[in-house]
Coordinates of C-alpha atoms in Angstrom, one line a residue:
X1 CA 86.1 175.6 1.8
X2 CA 84.6 179.1 3.9
X3 CA 80.4 178.2 3.4
X4 CA 79.6 182.4 4.0
X5 CA 81.6 183.2 1.1
X6 CA 80.4 179.2 -1.4
X7 CA 77.1 179.1 -0.3
X8 CA 74.2 181.4 1.0
X9 CA 74.5 180.2 4.7
X10 CA 71.5 177.6 5.9
X11 CA 68.5 178.5 8.1
X12 CA 69.2 178.4 11.6
X13 CA 65.8 176.3 11.7
X14 CA 67.0 173.9 9.3
X15 CA 70.5 173.5 11.0
X16 CA 68.1 173.1 14.5
X17 CA 67.0 170.4 12.6
X18 CA 69.9 167.9 11.5
X19 CA 72.2 169.4 15.0
X20 CA 69.9 170.2 17.7
X21 CA 72.3 168.9 20.9
X22 CA 75.3 169.7 19.2
X23 CA 75.1 173.8 19.3
X24 CA 73.6 176.5 21.5
X25 CA 70.8 178.6 20.0
X26 CA 70.4 182.1 21.3
X27 CA 66.6 183.5 20.2
X28 CA 66.1 186.9 18.3
X29 CA 64.7 188.0 20.8
X30 CA 66.7 190.9 21.6
X31 CA 68.4 191.1 18.6
X32 CA 67.3 193.0 15.5
X33 CA 68.6 192.5 12.0
X34 CA 69.9 195.9 10.3
X35 CA 72.0 195.1 7.4
X36 CA 71.0 194.2 4.0
X37 CA 71.8 190.2 4.4
X38 CA 69.5 188.6 7.1
X39 CA 71.5 184.9 6.6
X40 CA 74.7 185.4 7.5
X41 CA 77.4 182.7 8.6
X42 CA 81.1 182.5 9.1
X43 CA 84.0 181.3 11.6
X44 CA 83.5 183.9 14.9
X45 CA 85.9 186.5 15.9
X46 CA 85.9 188.7 18.8
X47 CA 86.1 191.5 20.9
X48 CA 84.4 192.8 24.3
X49 CA 84.4 196.1 24.8
X50 CA 81.8 198.7 26.6
X51 CA 80.9 202.2 25.3
X52 CA 84.3 202.8 23.4
X53 CA 85.0 201.1 19.8
X54 CA 88.6 201.1 19.1
X55 CA 88.9 197.5 18.6
X56 CA 85.8 197.2 16.8
X57 CA 87.2 199.7 14.1
X58 CA 90.5 197.9 14.5
X59 CA 89.0 194.9 12.9
X60 CA 86.6 196.0 10.8
X61 CA 88.3 198.5 8.6
X62 CA 92.0 197.0 9.0
X63 CA 91.7 193.3 9.1
X64 CA 91.1 190.7 6.2
X65 CA 87.5 189.2 7.8
X66 CA 87.9 186.0 5.5
X67 CA 83.9 185.5 5.7
X68 CA 84.2 185.6 9.5
X69 CA 82.0 186.9 11.9
X70 CA 82.5 190.1 14.5
X71 CA 80.7 189.0 18.1
X72 CA 80.9 192.6 19.5
X73 CA 80.3 192.1 23.4
X74 CA 79.5 196.0 24.2
X75 CA 77.9 194.3 27.6
X76 CA 74.1 195.2 26.3
X77 CA 74.8 198.6 26.6
X78 CA 72.4 201.1 25.1
X79 CA 74.0 204.2 26.1
X80 CA 75.5 204.6 23.0
X81 CA 76.8 202.9 19.9
X82 CA 79.5 200.2 18.6
X83 CA 79.0 200.6 15.1
X84 CA 78.3 202.9 12.3
X85 CA 77.9 203.3 8.0
X86 CA 81.7 203.9 8.4
X87 CA 82.5 201.2 10.3
X88 CA 79.9 199.2 8.5
X89 CA 82.1 199.8 4.7
X90 CA 84.8 199.5 6.2
X91 CA 84.1 195.4 7.2
X92 CA 82.0 195.0 3.5
X93 CA 85.7 196.0 2.0
X94 CA 87.6 193.6 4.1
X95 CA 85.5 190.5 3.6
X96 CA 83.4 190.1 7.0
X97 CA 80.4 188.7 6.4
X98 CA 78.5 190.1 9.3
X99 CA 78.7 191.6 12.7
X100 CA 76.4 190.7 15.9
X101 CA 76.7 193.7 18.8
X102 CA 75.4 192.9 21.9
X103 CA 74.7 196.5 22.2
X104 CA 73.8 199.6 19.9
X105 CA 75.0 200.5 16.5
X106 CA 74.1 204.1 14.4
X107 CA 73.3 204.8 11.0
X108 CA 70.6 202.0 10.5
X109 CA 69.8 203.2 7.3
X110 CA 73.0 202.9 5.7
X111 CA 73.8 200.0 7.3
X112 CA 70.5 198.7 5.7
X113 CA 71.8 199.6 2.1
X114 CA 75.1 197.5 2.8
X115 CA 75.8 193.6 1.6
X116 CA 76.4 192.7 5.1
X117 CA 75.0 190.4 8.0
X118 CA 74.1 193.0 10.7
X119 CA 72.8 191.8 14.1
X120 CA 72.2 194.3 17.4
X121 CA 69.8 195.1 20.0
X122 CA 69.3 198.1 19.6
X123 CA 69.9 202.1 18.5
X124 CA 71.7 204.6 19.5
X125 CA 73.0 208.1 17.2
X126 CA 75.0 208.9 20.2
X127 CA 79.2 207.7 19.1
X128 CA 81.3 205.7 21.4
X129 CA 84.2 206.4 23.8
X130 CA 87.5 205.8 22.5
X131 CA 89.3 205.4 25.8
X132 CA 89.4 201.8 26.3
X133 CA 89.8 199.6 23.2
X134 CA 88.6 196.5 25.3
X135 CA 89.9 192.3 24.5
X136 CA 89.9 190.6 21.2
X137 CA 89.9 186.9 20.7
X138 CA 88.6 185.9 24.1
X139 CA 85.3 184.5 24.4
X140 CA 82.4 186.6 25.5
X141 CA 79.2 185.6 26.4
X142 CA 74.9 186.9 26.0
X143 CA 72.2 185.8 25.0
X144 CA 73.0 182.6 26.3
X145 CA 75.7 181.6 24.9
X146 CA 79.2 181.6 24.6
X147 CA 80.6 182.7 21.2
X148 CA 84.4 181.3 21.1
X149 CA 86.6 182.7 18.2
X150 CA 87.1 180.1 15.8
X151 CA 83.9 178.5 16.5
X152 CA 81.2 178.9 13.9
X153 CA 77.9 181.5 13.7
X154 CA 75.3 181.5 11.8
X155 CA 72.6 183.8 11.8
X156 CA 69.0 184.8 10.5
X157 CA 65.5 185.9 11.2
X158 CA 65.0 182.8 13.8
X159 CA 68.2 183.4 15.4
X160 CA 71.8 182.9 16.5
X161 CA 73.5 179.1 16.5
X162 CA 77.0 178.4 17.4
X163 CA 79.0 175.1 16.4
X164 CA 82.2 174.7 17.0
X165 CA 82.7 173.0 13.4
X166 CA 81.8 174.2 10.3
X167 CA 78.6 172.9 10.2
X168 CA 77.1 171.2 6.3
X169 CA 73.5 169.8 5.5
X170 CA 73.2 167.4 3.0
X171 CA 72.1 169.1 -0.2
X172 CA 68.8 167.6 0.0
X173 CA 68.1 169.0 2.9
X174 CA 69.1 172.8 2.1
X175 CA 67.3 174.8 0.2
X176 CA 70.0 177.9 0.2
X177 CA 72.8 175.5 -1.1
X178 CA 70.1 174.1 -4.0
X179 CA 68.8 177.5 -4.9
X180 CA 72.3 178.5 -6.4
X181 CA 72.5 175.1 -8.2
X182 CA 70.1 176.6 -10.5

């Protein structure tokens, strides 16, 4: 079952209450929410690239997301944007639940209108380069967390939580699940 498609994502605070010690956590410090969805989750897919986004474009616009989250390790660079409104719209069209960028985005006002979770460390109107595609589906590390393809990520206003497996909260402790039953 793909949690991001079936039920709203559980809050990261609730996940920590039930799974602390079993998950990795990155605080929101350094990341801002830019998408129209603030709470999102899904299986992890990754791209490692620095100031070049060909693989980000390819994955979001040509590959079925299946409710996954693309984690982009841009090395924390703030010199250019790795995601813009056209790529974000492609992500929505292809079924991605969200994008977490360890770098910058652009077109933030347009991205805020899309039904997509987007976290990034900032904005920059400058386009990225296209010369070096980077690497896909490799473990990436930032914010004190290792993001491994196939593992699960949960994100909201409080932070980012990573688990080796999909997590399910007991129904009584998952307000998001209870709200969907009304």
